[in-house]
Tab-separated table of C-alpha atoms in Angstrom:
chain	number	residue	atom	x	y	z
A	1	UNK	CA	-68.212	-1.965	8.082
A	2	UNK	CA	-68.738	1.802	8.898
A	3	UNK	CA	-65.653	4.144	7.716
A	4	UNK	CA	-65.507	4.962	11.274
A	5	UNK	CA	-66.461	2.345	13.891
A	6	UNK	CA	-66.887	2.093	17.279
A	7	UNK	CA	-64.024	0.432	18.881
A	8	UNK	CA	-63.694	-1.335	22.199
A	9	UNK	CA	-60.031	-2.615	22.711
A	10	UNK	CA	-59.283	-5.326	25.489
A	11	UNK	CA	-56.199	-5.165	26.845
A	12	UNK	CA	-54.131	-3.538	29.906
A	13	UNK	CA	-53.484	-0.313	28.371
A	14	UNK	CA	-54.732	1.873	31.910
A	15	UNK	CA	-52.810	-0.496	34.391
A	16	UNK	CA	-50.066	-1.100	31.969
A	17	UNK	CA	-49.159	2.181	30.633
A	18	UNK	CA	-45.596	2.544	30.067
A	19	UNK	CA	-45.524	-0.465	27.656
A	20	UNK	CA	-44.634	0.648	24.139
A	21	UNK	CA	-47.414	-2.105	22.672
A	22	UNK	CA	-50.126	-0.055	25.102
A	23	UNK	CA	-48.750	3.494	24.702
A	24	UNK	CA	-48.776	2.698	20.500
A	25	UNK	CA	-52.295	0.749	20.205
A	26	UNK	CA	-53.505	3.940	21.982
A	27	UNK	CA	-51.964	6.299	19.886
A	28	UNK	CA	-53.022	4.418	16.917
A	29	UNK	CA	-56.901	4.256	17.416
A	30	UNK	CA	-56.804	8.090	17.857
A	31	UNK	CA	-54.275	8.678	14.960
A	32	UNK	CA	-57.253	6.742	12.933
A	33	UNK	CA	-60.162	9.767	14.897
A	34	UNK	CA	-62.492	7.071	16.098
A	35	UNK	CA	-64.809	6.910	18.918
A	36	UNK	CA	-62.797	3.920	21.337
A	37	UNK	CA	-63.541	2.796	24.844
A	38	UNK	CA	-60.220	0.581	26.852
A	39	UNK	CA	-61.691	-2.611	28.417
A	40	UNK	CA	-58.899	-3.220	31.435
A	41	UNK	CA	-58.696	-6.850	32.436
A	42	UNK	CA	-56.389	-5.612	35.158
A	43	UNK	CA	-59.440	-3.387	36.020
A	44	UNK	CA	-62.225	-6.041	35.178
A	45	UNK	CA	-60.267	-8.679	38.083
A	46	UNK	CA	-60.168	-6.178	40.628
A	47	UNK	CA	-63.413	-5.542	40.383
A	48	UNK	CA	-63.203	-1.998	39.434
A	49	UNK	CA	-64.150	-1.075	35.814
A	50	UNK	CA	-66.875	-4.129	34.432
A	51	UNK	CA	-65.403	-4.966	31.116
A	52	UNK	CA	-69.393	-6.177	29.965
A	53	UNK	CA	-71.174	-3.556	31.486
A	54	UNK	CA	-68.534	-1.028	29.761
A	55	UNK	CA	-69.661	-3.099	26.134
A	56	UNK	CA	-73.330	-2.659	27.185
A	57	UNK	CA	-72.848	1.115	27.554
A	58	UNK	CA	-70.650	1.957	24.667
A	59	UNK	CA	-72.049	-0.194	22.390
A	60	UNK	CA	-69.113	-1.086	20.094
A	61	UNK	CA	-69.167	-1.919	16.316
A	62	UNK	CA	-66.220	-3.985	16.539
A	63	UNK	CA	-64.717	-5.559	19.734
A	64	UNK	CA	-60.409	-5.978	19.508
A	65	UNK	CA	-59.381	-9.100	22.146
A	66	UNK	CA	-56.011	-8.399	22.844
A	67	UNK	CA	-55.268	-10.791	25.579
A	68	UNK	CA	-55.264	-14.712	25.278
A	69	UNK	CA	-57.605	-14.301	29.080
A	70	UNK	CA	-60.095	-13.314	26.458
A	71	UNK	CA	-60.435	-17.075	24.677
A	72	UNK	CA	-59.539	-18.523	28.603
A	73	UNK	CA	-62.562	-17.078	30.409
A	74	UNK	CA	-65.184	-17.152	27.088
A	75	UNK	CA	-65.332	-13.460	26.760
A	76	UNK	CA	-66.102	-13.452	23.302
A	77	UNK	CA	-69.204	-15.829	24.285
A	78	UNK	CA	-70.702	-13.465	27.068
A	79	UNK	CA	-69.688	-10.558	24.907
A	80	UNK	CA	-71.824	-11.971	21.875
A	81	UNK	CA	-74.838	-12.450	24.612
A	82	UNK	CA	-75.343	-8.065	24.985
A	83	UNK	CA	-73.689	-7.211	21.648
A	84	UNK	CA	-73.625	-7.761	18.397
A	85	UNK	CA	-70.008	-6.307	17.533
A	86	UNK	CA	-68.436	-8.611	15.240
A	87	UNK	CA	-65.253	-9.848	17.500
A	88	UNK	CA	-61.663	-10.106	16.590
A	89	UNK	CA	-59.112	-11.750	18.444
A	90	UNK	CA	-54.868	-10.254	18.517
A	91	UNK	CA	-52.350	-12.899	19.248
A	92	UNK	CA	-49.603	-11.013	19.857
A	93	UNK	CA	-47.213	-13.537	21.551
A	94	UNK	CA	-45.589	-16.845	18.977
A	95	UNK	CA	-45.865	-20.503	20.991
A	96	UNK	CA	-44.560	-23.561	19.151
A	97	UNK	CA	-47.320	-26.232	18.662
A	98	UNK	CA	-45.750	-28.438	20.873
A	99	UNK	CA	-45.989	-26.409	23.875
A	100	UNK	CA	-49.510	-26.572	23.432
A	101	UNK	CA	-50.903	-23.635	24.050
A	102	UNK	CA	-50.416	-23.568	27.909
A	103	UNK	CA	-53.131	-26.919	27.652
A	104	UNK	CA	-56.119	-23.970	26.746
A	105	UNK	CA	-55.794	-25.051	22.887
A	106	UNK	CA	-59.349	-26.430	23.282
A	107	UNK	CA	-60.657	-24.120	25.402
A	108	UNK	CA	-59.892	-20.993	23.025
A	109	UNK	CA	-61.370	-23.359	20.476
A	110	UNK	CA	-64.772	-23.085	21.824
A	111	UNK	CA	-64.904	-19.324	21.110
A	112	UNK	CA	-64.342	-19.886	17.408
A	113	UNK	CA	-68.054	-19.432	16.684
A	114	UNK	CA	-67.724	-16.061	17.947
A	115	UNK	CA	-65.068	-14.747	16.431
A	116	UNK	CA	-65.277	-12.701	12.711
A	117	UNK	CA	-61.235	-12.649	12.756
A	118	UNK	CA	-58.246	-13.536	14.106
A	119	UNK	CA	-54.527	-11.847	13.724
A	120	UNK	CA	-51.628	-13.604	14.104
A	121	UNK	CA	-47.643	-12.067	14.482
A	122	UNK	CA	-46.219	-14.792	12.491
A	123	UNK	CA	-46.806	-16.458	9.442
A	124	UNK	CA	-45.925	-20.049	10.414
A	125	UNK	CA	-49.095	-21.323	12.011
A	126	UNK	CA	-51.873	-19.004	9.681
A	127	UNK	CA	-53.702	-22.051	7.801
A	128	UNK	CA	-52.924	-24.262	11.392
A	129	UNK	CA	-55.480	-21.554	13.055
A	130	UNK	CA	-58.094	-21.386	10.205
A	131	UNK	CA	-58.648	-24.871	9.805
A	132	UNK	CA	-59.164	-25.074	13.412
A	133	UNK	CA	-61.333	-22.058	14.203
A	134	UNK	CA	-62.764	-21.873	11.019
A	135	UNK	CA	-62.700	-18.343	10.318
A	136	UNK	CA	-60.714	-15.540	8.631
A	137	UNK	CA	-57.011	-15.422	10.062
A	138	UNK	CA	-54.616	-12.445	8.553
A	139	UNK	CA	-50.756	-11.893	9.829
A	140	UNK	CA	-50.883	-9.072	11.962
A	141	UNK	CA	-46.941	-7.806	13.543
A	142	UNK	CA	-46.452	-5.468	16.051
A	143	UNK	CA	-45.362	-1.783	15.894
A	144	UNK	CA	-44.437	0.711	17.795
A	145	UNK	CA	-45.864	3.976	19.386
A	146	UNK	CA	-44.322	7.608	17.872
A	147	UNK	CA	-42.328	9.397	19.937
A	148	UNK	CA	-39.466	11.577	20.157
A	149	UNK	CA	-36.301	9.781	20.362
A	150	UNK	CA	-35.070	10.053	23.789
A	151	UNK	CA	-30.474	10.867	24.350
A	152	UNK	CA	-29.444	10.906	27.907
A	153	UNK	CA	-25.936	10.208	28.098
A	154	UNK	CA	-26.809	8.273	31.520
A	155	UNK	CA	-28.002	5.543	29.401
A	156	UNK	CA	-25.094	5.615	26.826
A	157	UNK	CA	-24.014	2.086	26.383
A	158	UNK	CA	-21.682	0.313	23.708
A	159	UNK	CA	-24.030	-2.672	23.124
A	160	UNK	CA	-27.511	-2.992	24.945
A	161	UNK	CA	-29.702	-6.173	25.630
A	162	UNK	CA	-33.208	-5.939	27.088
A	163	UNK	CA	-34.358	-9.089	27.818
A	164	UNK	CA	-35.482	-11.849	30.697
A	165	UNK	CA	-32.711	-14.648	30.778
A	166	UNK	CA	-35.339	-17.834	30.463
A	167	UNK	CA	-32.969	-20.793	30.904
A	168	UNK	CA	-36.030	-23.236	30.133
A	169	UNK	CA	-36.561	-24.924	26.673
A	170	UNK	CA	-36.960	-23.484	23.844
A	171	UNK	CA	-36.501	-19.920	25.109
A	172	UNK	CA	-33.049	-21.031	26.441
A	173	UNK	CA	-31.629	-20.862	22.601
A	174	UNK	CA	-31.675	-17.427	23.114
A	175	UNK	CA	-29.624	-17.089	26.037
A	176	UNK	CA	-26.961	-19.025	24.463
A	177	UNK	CA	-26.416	-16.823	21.551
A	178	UNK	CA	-26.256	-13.994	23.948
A	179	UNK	CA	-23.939	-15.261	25.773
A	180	UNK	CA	-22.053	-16.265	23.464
A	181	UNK	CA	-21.724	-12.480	21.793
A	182	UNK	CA	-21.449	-11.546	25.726
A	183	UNK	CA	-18.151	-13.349	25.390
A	184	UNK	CA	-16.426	-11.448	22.485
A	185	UNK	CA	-17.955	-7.738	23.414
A	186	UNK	CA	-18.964	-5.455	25.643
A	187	UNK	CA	-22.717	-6.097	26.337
A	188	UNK	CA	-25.388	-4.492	28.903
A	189	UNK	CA	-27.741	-6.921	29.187
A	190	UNK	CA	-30.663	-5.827	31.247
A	191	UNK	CA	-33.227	-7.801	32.581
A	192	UNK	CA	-35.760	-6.258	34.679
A	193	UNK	CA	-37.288	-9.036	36.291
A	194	UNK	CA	-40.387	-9.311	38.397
A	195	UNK	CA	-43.968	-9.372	36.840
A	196	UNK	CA	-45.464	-7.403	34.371
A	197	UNK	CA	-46.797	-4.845	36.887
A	198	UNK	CA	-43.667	-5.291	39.083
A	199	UNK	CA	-42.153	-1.349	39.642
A	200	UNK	CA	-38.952	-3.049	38.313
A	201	UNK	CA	-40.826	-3.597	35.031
A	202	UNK	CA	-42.438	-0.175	34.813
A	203	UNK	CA	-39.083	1.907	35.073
A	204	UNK	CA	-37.962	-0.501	32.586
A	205	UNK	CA	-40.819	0.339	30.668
A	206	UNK	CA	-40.033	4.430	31.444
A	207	UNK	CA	-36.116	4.068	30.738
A	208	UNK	CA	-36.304	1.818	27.507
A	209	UNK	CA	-36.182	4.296	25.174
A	210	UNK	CA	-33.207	6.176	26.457
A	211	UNK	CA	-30.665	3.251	26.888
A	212	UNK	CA	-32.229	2.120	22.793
A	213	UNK	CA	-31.373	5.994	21.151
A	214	UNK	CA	-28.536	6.903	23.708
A	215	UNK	CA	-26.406	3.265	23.144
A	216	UNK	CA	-24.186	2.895	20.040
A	217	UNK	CA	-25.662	-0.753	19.207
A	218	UNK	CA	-28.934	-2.333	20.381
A	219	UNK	CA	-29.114	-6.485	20.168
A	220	UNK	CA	-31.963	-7.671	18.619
A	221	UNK	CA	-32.972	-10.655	19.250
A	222	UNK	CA	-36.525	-12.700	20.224
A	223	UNK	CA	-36.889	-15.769	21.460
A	224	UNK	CA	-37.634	-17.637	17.897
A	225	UNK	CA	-36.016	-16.767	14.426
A	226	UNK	CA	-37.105	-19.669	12.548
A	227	UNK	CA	-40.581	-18.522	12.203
A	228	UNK	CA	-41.515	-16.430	8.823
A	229	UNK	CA	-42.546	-12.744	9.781
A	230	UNK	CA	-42.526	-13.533	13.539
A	231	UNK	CA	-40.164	-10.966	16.001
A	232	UNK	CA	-41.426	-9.770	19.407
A	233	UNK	CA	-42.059	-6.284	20.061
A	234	UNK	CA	-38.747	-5.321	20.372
A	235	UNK	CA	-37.914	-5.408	16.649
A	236	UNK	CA	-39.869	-2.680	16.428
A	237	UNK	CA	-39.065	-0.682	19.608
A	238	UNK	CA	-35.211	-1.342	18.768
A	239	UNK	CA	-36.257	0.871	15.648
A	240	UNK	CA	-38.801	2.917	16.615
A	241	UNK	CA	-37.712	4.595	19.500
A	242	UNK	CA	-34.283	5.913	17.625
A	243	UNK	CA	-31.628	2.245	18.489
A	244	UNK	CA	-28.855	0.693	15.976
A	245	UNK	CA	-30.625	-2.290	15.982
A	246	UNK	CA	-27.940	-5.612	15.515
A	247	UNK	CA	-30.677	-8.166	14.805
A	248	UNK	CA	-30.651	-11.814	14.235
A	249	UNK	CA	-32.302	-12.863	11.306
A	250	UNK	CA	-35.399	-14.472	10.891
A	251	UNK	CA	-37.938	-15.663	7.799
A	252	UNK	CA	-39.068	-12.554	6.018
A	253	UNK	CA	-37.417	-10.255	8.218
A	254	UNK	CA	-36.388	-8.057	4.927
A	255	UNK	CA	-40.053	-7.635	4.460
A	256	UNK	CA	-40.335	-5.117	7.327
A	257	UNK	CA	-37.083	-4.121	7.720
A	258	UNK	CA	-34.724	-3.951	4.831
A	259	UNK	CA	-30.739	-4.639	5.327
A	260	UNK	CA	-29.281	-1.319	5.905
A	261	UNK	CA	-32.176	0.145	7.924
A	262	UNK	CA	-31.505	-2.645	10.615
A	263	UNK	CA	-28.123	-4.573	11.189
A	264	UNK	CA	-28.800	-8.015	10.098
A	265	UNK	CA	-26.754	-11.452	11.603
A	266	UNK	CA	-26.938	-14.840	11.568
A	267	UNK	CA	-23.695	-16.291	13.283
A	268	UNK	CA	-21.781	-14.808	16.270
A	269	UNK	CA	-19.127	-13.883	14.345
A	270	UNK	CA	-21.370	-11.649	12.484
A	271	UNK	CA	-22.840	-10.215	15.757
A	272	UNK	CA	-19.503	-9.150	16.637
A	273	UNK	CA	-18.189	-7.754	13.149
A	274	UNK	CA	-21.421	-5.640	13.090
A	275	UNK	CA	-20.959	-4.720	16.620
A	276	UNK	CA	-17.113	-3.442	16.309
A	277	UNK	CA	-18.499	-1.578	12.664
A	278	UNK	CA	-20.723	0.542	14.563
A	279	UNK	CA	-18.325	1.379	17.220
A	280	UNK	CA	-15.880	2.755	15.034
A	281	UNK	CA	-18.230	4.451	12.914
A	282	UNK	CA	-20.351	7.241	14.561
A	283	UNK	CA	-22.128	8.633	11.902
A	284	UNK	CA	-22.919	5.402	10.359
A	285	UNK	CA	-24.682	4.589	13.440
A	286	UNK	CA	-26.247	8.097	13.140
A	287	UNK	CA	-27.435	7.528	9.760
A	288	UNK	CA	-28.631	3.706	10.992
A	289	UNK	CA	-30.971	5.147	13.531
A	290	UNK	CA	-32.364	8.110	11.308
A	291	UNK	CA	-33.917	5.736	8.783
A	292	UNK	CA	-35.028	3.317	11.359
A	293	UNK	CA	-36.798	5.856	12.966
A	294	UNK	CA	-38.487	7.068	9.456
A	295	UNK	CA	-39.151	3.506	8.507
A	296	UNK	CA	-40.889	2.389	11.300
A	297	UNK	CA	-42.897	6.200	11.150
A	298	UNK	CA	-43.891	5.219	7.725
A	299	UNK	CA	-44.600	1.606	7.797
A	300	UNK	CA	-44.731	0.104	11.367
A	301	UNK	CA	-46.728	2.807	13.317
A	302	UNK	CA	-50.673	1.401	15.206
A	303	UNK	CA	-52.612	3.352	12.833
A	304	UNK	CA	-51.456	0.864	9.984
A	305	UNK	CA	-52.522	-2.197	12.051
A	306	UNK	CA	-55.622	-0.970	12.892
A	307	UNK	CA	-56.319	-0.032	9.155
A	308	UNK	CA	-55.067	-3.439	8.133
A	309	UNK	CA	-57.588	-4.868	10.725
A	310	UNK	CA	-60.759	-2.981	9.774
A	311	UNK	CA	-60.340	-4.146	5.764
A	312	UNK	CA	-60.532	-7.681	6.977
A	313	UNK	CA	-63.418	-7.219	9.508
């Protein structure tokens, strides 16, 4: 592959802006000075911006799928018919076999042929997804965008959750443990509710970073930490946009974050002792957020990702 190719990314990064995912993919193909064009599903359903007639135009050396919609409506197929981009697919999101996929395991299947890689965010199911699609699969995390770190003492909090309370299997583990913490502490947990285009969601979006850098202590915690290398997004965001991050622990978590730049737990008691350190201890939490910050800068930003992607392309 070209040192610099021509990338076409597919994903909701015009009608989803505020998300730090969107706003730090973007920033990441320009940190890496490429010629990109955003295909908009969003856009594509509406009828108002033709993800194919977009490929046919730009003519893309290598075409990103970041939405599972990709695999579900055989984009990759009708995208092989007008281009010959090799095609990678981004599986952001961690489901346990046994939920089966949403029932489109097969479906995504029959795109295989079209695919030159795939990236996971966790390590668990890498050799599950080669043997069945039969090509290249490489662990691929999140990161976050590169911002300044945003105080507003409107958002000050003493412990901050941002999270949707899901109350059905397996995502309900979650919600236990917070509530348990919840118990013994003074949380804010906020759940914006709504879709992912609701306006509820959006000022979320818009106010995230504040309540992370402005609170003392941020909880940490995604939906499944017995799965090596996986955490959602907000692992990194917690960091990234200047938190204290109190994080549950998870396989191979020490691998992107060491001890020290995040707050690690594994029982409640722990929560709470880490908690009640950090609110007695200013500039320990000062010092806590400073090398977050600088860690994720150094290792975690979108222009890493991308460069990880285009060696195995």
């Amino acid at each position: 592959m070209q040192n610099k190719p021509k990338i076409a990314f597919a994903g909701n990064l015009n009608t989803l802006p505020y998300s730090y995912d969107h706003k730090g993919i973007r920033q990441g193909l320009e940190m890496l000075g490429i010629d990109y064009e955003i295909l908009d599903f969003k856009e594509h359903y509406s009828g108002k911006a033709d993800i194919f007639d977009k490929i046919r135009i730009f003519q893309p050396d290598i075409i990103i799928w970041g939405m599972t919609d990709a695999l579900t409506e055989n984009f990759p197929a009708k995208a092989a018919l007008i281009s010959n981009a090799k095609q990678v697919f981004c599986m952001w999101d961690y489901r346990p076999k046994k939920l089966y996929y949403d029932g489109l395991w097969n479906k995504w299947k029959s795109q295989s042929k079209f695919l030159d890689l795939i990236t996971l965010s966790s390590k668990e199911q890498i050799q599950w997804w080669q043997d069945e699609f039969r090509t290249k699969v490489i662990y691929l995390p999140h990161g976050c965008v590169m911002q300044e770190s945003q105080y507003d003492d409107n958002f000050r909090r003493e412990c901050v959750f941002i999270g949707a309370r899901n109350n059905v299997y397996p995502y309900n583990e979650r919600v236990k443990l917070i509530n348990a913490i919840a118990e013994k502490i003074n949380l804010t947990w906020l759940d914006a509710g709504g879709g992912d285009d609701s306006p509820e969601r959006a000022q979320m979006w818009q106010d995230m970073a504040k309540y992370y850098h402005s609170s003392i202590s941020v909880l940490d915690i995604s939906h499944f930490w017995d799965v090596e290398g996986y955490a959602s997004g907000r692992y990194f965001y917690s960091a990234g946009l200047g938190g204290c991050s109190i994080t549950r622990r998870f396989l191979g978590c020490d691998e992107l974050y060491p001890e020290g730049v995040k707050l690690y737990f594994t029982t409640v008691d722990e929560a709470i002792q880490k908690i009640n350190l950090c609110l007695k201890n200013p500039e320990y939490v000062k010092q806590i957020k400073e090398k977050a910050k600088e860690w994720t800068k150094k290792y975690h930003n979108y222009k890493i990702r991308f460069q990880e992607l285009l060696k195995n392309v």
